[in-house]
Short mmCIF file of C-alpha atoms and ligand atoms in Angstrom, two decimals:
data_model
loop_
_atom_site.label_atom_id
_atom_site.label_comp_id
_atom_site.label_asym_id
_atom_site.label_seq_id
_atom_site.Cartn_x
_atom_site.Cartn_y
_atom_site.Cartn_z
CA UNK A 1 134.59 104.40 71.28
CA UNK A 2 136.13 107.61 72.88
CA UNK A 3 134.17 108.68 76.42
CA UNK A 4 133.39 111.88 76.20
CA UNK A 5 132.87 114.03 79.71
CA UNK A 6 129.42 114.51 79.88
CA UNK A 7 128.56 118.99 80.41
CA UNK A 8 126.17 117.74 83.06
CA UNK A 9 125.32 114.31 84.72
CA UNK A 10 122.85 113.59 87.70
CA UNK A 11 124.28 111.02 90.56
CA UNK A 12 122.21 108.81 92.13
CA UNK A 13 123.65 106.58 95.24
CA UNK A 14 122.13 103.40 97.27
CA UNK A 15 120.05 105.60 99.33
CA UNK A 16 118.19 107.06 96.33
CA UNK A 17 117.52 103.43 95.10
CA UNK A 18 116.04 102.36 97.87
CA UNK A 19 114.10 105.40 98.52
CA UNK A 20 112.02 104.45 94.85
CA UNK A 21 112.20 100.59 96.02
CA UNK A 22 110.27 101.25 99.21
CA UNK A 23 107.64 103.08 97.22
CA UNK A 24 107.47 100.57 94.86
CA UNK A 25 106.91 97.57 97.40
CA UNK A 26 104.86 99.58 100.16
CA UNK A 27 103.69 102.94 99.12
CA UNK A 28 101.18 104.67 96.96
CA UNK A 29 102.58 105.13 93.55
CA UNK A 30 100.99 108.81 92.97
CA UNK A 31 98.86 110.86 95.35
CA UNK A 32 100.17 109.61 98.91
CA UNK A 33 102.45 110.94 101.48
CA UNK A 34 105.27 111.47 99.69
CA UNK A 35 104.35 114.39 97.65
CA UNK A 36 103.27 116.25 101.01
CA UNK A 37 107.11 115.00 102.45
CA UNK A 38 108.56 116.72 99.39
CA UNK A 39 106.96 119.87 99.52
CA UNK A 40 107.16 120.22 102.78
CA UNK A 41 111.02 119.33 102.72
CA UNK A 42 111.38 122.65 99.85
CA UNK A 43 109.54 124.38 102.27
CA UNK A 44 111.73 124.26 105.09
CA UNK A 45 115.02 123.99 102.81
CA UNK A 46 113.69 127.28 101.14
CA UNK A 47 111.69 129.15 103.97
CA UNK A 48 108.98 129.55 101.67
CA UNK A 49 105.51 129.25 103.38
CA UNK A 50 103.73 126.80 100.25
CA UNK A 51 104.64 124.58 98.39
CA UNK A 52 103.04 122.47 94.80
CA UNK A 53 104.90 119.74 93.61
CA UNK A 54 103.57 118.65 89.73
CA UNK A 55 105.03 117.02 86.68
CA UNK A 56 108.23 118.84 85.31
CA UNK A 57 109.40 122.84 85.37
CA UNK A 58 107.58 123.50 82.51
CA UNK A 59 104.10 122.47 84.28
CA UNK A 60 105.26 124.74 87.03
CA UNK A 61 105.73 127.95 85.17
CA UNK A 62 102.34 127.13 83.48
CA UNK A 63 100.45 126.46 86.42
CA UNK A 64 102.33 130.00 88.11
CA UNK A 65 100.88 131.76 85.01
CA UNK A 66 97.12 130.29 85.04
CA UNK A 67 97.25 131.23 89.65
CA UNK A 68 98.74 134.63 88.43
CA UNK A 69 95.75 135.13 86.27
CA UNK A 70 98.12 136.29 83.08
CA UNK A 71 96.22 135.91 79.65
CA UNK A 72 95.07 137.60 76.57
CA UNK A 73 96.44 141.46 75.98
CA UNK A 74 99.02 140.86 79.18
CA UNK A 75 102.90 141.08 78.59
CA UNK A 76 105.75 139.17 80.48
CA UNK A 77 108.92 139.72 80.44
CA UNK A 78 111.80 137.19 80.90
CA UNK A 79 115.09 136.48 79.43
CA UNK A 80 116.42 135.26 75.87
CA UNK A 81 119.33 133.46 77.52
CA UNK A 82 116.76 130.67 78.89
CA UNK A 83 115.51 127.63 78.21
CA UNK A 84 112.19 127.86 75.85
CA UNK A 85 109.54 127.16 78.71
CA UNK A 86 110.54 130.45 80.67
CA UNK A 87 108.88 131.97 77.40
CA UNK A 88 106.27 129.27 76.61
CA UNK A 89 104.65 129.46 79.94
CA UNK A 90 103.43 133.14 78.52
CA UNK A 91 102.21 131.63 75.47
CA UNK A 92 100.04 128.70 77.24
CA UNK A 93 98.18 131.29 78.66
CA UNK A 94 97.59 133.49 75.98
CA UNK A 95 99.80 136.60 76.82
CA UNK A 96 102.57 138.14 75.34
CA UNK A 97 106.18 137.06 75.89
CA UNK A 98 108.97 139.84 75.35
CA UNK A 99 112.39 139.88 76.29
CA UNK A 100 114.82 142.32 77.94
CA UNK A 101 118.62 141.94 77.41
CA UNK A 102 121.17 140.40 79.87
CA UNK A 103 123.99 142.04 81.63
CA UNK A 104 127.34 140.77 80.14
CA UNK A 105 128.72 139.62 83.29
CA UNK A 106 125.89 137.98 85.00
CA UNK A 107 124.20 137.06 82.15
CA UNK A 108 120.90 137.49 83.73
CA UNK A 109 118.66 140.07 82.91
CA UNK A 110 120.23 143.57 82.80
CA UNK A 111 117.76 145.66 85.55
CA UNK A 112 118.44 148.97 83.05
CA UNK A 113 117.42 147.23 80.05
CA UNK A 114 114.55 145.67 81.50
CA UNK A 115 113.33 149.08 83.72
CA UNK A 116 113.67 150.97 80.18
CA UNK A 117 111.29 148.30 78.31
CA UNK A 118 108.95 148.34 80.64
CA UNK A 119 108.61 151.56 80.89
CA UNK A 120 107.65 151.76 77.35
CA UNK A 121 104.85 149.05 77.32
CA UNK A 122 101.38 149.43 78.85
CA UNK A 123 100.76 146.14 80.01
CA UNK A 124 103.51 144.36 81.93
CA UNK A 125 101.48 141.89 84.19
CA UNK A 126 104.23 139.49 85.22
CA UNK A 127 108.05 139.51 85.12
CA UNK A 128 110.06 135.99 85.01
CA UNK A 129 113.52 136.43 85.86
CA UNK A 130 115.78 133.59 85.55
CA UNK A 131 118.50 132.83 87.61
CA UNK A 132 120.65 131.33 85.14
CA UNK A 133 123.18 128.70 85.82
CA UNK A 134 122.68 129.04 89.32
CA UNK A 135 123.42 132.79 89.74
CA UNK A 136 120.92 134.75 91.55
CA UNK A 137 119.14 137.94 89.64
CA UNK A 138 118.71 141.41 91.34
CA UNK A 139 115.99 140.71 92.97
CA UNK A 140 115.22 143.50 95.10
CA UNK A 141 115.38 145.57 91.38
CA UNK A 142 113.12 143.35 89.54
CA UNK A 143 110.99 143.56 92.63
CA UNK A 144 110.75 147.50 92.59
CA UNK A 145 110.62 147.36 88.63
CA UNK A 146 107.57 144.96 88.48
CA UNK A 147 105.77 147.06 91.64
CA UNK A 148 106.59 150.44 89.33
CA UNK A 149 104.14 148.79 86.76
CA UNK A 150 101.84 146.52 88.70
CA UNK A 151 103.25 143.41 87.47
CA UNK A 152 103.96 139.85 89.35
CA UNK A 153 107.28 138.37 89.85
CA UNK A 154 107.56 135.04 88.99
CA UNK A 155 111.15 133.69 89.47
CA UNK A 156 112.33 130.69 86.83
CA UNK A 157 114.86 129.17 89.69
CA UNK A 158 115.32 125.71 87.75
CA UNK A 159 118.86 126.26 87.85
CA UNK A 160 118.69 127.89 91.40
CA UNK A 161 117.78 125.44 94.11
CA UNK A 162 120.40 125.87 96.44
CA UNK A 163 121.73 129.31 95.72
CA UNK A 164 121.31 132.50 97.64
CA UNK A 165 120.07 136.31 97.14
CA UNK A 166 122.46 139.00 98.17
CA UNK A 167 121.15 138.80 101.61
CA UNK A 168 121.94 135.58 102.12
CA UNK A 169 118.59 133.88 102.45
CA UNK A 170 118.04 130.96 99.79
CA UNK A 171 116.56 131.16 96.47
CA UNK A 172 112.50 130.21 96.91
CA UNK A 173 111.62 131.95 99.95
CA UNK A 174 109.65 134.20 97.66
CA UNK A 175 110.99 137.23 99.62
CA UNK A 176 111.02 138.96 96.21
CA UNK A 177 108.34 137.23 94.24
CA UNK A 178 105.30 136.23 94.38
CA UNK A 179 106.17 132.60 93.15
CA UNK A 180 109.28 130.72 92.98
CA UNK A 181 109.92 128.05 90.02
CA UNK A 182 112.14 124.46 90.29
CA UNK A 183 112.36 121.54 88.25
CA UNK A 184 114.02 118.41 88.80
CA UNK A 185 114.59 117.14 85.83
CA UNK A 186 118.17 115.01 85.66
CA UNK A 187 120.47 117.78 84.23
CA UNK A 188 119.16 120.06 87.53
CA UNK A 189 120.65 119.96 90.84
CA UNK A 190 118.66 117.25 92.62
CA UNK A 191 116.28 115.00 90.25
CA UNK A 192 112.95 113.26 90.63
CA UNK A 193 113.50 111.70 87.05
CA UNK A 194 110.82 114.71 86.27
CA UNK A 195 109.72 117.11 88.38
CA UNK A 196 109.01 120.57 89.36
CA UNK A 197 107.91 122.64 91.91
CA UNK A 198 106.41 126.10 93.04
CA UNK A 199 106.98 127.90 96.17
CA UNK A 200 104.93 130.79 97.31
CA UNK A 201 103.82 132.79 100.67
CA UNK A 202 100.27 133.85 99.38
CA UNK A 203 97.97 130.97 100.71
CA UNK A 204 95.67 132.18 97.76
CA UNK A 205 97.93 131.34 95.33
CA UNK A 206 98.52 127.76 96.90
CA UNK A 207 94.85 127.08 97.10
CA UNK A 208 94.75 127.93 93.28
CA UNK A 209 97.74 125.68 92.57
CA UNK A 210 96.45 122.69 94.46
CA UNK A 211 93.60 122.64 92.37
CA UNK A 212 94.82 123.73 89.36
CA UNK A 213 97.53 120.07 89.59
CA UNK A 214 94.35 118.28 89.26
CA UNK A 215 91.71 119.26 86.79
CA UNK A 216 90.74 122.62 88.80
CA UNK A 217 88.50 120.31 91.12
CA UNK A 218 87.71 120.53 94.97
CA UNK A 219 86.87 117.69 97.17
CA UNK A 220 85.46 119.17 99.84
CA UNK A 221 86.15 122.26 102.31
CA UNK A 222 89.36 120.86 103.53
CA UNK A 223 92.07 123.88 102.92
CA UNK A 224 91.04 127.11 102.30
CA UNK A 225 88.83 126.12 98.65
CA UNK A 226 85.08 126.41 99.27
CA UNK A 227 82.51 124.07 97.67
CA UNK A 228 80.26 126.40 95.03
CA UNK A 229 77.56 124.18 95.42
CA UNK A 230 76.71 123.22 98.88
CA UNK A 231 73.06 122.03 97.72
CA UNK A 232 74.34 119.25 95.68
CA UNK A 233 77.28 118.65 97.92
CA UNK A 234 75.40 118.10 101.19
CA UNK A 235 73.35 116.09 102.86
CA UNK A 236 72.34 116.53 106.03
CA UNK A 237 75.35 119.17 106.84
CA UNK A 238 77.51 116.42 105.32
CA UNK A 239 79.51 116.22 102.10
CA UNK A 240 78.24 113.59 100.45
CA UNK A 241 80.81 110.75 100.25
CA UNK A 242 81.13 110.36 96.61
CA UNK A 243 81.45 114.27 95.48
CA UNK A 244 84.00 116.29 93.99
CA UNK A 245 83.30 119.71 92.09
CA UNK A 246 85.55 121.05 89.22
CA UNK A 247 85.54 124.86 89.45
CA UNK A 248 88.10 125.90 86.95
CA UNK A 249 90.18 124.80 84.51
CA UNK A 250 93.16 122.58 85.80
CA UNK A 251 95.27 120.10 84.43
CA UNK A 252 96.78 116.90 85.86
CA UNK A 253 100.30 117.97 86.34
CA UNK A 254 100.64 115.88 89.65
CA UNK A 255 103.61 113.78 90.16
CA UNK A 256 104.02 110.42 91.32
CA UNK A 257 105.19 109.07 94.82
CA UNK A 258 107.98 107.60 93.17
CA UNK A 259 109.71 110.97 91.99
CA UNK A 260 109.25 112.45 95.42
CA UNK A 261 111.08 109.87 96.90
CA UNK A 262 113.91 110.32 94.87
CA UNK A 263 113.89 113.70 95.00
CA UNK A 264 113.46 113.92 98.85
CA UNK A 265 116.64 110.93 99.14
CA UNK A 266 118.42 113.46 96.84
CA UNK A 267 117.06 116.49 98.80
CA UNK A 268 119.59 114.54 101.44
CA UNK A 269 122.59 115.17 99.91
CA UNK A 270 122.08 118.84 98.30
CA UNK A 271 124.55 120.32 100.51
CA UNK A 272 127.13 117.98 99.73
CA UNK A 273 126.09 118.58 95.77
CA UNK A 274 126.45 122.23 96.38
CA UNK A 275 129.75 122.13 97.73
CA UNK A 276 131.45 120.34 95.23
CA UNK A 277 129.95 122.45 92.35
CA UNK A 278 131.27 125.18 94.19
CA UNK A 279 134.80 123.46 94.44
CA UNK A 280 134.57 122.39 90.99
CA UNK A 281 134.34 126.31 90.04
CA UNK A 282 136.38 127.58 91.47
CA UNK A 283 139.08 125.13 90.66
CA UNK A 284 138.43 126.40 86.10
CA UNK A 285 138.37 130.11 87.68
CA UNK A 286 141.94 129.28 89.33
CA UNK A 287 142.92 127.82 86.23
CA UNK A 288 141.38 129.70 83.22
CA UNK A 289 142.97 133.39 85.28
CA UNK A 290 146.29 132.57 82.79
CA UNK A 291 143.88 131.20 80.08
CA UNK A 292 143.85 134.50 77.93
CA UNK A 293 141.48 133.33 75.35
CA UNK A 294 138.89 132.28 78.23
CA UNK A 295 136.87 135.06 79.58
CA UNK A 296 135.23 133.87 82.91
CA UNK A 297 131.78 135.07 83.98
CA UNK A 298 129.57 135.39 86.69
CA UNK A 299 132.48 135.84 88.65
CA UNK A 300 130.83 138.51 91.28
CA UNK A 301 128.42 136.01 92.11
CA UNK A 302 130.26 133.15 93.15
CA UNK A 303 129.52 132.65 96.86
CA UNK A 304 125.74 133.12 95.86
CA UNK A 305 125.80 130.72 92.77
CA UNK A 306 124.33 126.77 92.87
CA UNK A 307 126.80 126.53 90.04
CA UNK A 308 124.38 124.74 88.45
CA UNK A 309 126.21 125.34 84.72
CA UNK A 310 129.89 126.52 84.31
CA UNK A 311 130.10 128.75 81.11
CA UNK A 312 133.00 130.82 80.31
CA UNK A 313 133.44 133.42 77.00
CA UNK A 314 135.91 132.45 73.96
CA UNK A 315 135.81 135.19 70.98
CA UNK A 316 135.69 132.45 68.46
CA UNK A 317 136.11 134.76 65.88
CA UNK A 318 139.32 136.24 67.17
CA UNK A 319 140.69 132.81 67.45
CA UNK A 320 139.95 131.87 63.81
CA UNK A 321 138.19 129.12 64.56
CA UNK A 322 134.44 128.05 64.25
CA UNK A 323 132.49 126.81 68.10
CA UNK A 324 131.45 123.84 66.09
CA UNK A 325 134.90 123.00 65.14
CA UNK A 326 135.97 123.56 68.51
CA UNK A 327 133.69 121.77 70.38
CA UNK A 328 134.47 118.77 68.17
CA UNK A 329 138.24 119.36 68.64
CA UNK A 330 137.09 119.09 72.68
CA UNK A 331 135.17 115.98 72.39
CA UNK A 332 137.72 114.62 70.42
CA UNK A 333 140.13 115.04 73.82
CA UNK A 334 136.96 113.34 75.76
CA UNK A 335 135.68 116.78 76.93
CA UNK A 336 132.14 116.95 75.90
CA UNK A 337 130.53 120.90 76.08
CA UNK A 338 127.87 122.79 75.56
CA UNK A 339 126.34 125.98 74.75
CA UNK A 340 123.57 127.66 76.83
CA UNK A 341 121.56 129.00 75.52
CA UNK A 342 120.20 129.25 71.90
CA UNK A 343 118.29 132.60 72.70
CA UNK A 344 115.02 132.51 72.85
CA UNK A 345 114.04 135.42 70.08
CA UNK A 346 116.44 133.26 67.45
CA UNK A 347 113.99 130.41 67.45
CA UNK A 348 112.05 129.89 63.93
CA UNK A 349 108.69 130.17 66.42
CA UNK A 350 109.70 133.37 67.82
CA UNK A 351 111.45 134.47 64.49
CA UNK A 352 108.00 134.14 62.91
CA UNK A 353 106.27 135.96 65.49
CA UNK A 354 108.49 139.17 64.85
CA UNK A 355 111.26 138.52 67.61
CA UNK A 356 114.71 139.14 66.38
CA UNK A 357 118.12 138.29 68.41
CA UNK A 358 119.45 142.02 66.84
CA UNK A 359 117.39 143.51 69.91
CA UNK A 360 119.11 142.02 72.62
CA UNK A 361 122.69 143.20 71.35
CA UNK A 362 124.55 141.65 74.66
CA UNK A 363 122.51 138.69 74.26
CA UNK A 364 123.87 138.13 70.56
CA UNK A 365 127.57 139.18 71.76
CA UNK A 366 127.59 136.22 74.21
CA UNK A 367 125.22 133.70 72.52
CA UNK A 368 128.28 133.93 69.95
CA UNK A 369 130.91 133.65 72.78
CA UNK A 370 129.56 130.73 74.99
CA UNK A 371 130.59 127.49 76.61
CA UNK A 372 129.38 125.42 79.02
CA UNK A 373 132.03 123.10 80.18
CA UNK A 374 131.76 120.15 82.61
CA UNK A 375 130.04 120.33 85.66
CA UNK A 376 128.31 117.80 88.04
CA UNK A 377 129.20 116.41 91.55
CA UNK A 378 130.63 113.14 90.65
CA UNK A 379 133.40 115.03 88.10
CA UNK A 380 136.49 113.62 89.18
CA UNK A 381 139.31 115.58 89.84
CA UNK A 382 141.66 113.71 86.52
CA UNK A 383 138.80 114.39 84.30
CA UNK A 384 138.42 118.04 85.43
CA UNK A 385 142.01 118.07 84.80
CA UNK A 386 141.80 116.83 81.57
CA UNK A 387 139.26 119.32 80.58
CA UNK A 388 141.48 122.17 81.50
CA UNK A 389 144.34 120.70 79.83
CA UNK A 390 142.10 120.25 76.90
CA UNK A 391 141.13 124.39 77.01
CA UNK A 392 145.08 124.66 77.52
CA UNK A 393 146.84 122.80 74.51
CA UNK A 394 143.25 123.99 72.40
CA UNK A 395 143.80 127.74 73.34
CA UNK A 396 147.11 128.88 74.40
C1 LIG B 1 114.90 122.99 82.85
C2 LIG B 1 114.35 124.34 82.76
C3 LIG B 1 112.97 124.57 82.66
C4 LIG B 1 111.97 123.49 82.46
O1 LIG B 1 112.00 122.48 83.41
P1 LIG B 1 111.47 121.02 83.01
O2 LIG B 1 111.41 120.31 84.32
O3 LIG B 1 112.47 120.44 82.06
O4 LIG B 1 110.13 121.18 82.39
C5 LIG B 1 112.53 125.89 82.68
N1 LIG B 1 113.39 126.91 82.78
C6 LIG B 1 114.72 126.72 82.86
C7 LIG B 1 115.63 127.92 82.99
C8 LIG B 1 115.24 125.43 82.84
O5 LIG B 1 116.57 125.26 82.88
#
């Protein structure tokens, strides 16, 4: 059998291993010190004040939504180039999701677009922008935007741990938002197997998420969550030693020991991830500049970028030749792709619910146009070669 270049691939060295081993033969498996060393290693690798580790990305955005207090009759607004959950997470709580288009270069959300939409609906409570493949949004617009109509920023940053705003400060300091999204699943940046995270600055918002991880209950004073009902609690000005009080409804979305430590032994190496995604880049920008069928993107935004995907723009139907035979005709070579994303709207579930793609006209002109091509830090440089050779002989 042929390999095929995988469009993504986590690493995973010695360290790592024995960062899960040590857990496994001396730690607690879920609810000890590592999930405290995790957060607070975000925390200082972000600058954000708080931070909740829990289950996966997905968890993450749902939990934001439930401390946000978004539900029935509210709108939020993200992008159709995303992954389903940036959507979903509006759903779970029984709000509205609508869209907004993208820019064609950034292929984030297009600050016009989304200014002009919101301006015609009554009940924007949240805004998720997504900083897709790596590349920061306009933050300080979606900021102003969302305070023109009383909404919340919550940033979907799954593909942005690591990258910067136009200021320079990283990605999750919330310095735009009121909560900052990650996930660590294995196609992300750094993994924990599964995992996600939120980062925020409102200590509120962090008392909220800490319970909402674990079945909305409260063990006692510690923090800043007050027991409701000190008469049952107390004895004798002491909590009794067996209570615990559930005061809304939570979830368990908590994540084991054994994640964090992978994560934080990954957390280790981010900066040498970062740099050779950036490397990587820039060596299929060098390359695809005399490629006139490949349109690069996201160009603008390269020194703020985690690079997290690498996606470039082929007119397909210009070249006479289907993605899907394409893509084969890559693999085939031993280039494996991909295409990022389906949009949102186009799904049968949003379909049925009255979305369609036709609205977001830039999103349709590069949902038909995309490619994701290799990228991941252990790419060597042959089979990055080969890939560009591949676009080359394919394309020219
Ligand atoms: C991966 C991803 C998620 C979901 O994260 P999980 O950890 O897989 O639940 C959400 N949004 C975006 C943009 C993602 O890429």
């Amino acid at each position: 059998m042929n390999r095929v270049i995988p469009y993504g691939k986590h690493y995973i060295d010695e360290d790592d291993i024995q960062a899960v081993v040590e857990v496994l033969r001396h730690g607690a498996l879920t609810q000890g010190p590592k999930v405290a060393e995790l957060e607070r290693s975000i925390c200082d690798y972000t600058g954000a004040k708080y931070a909740v580790a829990v289950s996966n990305g997905t968890a993450a955005l749902h939990l934001a939504c439930l401390a946000a207090e978004i539900g029935a009759g509210d709108e939020v607004y993200t992008s159709p180039n995303t992954f389903v959950a940036s959507a979903n997470c509006a759903l779970y709580v029984g709000a509205t999701p609508q869209f907004a288009d993208i820019d064609p270069q950034s292929l984030n959300l297009d600050p016009e677009d989304l200014q002009h939409r919101c301006r015609s609906s009554l009940n924007v409570r949240a805004i998720i922008p997504v900083h897709f493949a790596g590349l920061p949004c306009d933050m300080p617009r979606i900021r102003a935007i969302a305070d023109g109509c009383g909404a919340v920023v919550i940033e979907d940053a799954c593909h942005a741990l690591g990258a910067s705003y136009a200021d320079g400060s990283r990605v999750g300091n919330c310095r735009f938002s009121d909560m900052t999204v990650f996930s660590f699943h294995p196609v992300k940046g750094v993994t924990a197997g599964e995992g996600g995270m939120i980062t925020t600055n409102d200590e509120h918002l962090y008392q909220k998420l800490l319970m909402l991880r674990s079945h909305g209950i409260c063990k006692g004073n510690a923090g800043g969550n007050e027991i409701m009902n000190p008469a049952n609690a107390l004895e004798a000005d002491e909590l009794r030693t067996w209570y615990y009080e559930m005061q809304v409804l939570g979830y368990n979305y908590r994540i084991t020991d054994i994640q964090c430590a992978l994560a934080i032994s990954q957390m280790n190496k981010i900066d040498l991830f970062l740099r050779k995604r950036q490397e990587i880049a820039a060596t299929y920008d060098q390359a695809f500049t005399s490629l006139d069928a490949v349109e690069c993107v996201q160009l603008a935004g390269r020194a703020q970028s985690s690079h997290h995907l690498y996606v470039v723009r082929i007119d397909f139907e210009r070249l006479g030749l289907s993605r899907h035979q394409f893509m084969k005709r890559l693999a085939s070579r031993g280039v494996g792709s991909q295409v990022h994303y389906i949009p949102v709207p186009m799904q049968p579930y949003y379909e049925n619910r009255g979305f369609r793609l036709q609205d977001y006209p830039e999103t349709e002109r590069y949902y038909a146009e995309a490619l994701t091509l290799p990228i991941y830090y252990d790419l060597s440089a042959e089979d990055q070669k080969l890939v560009i050779e591949s676009m080359y002989s394919l394309l020219q």
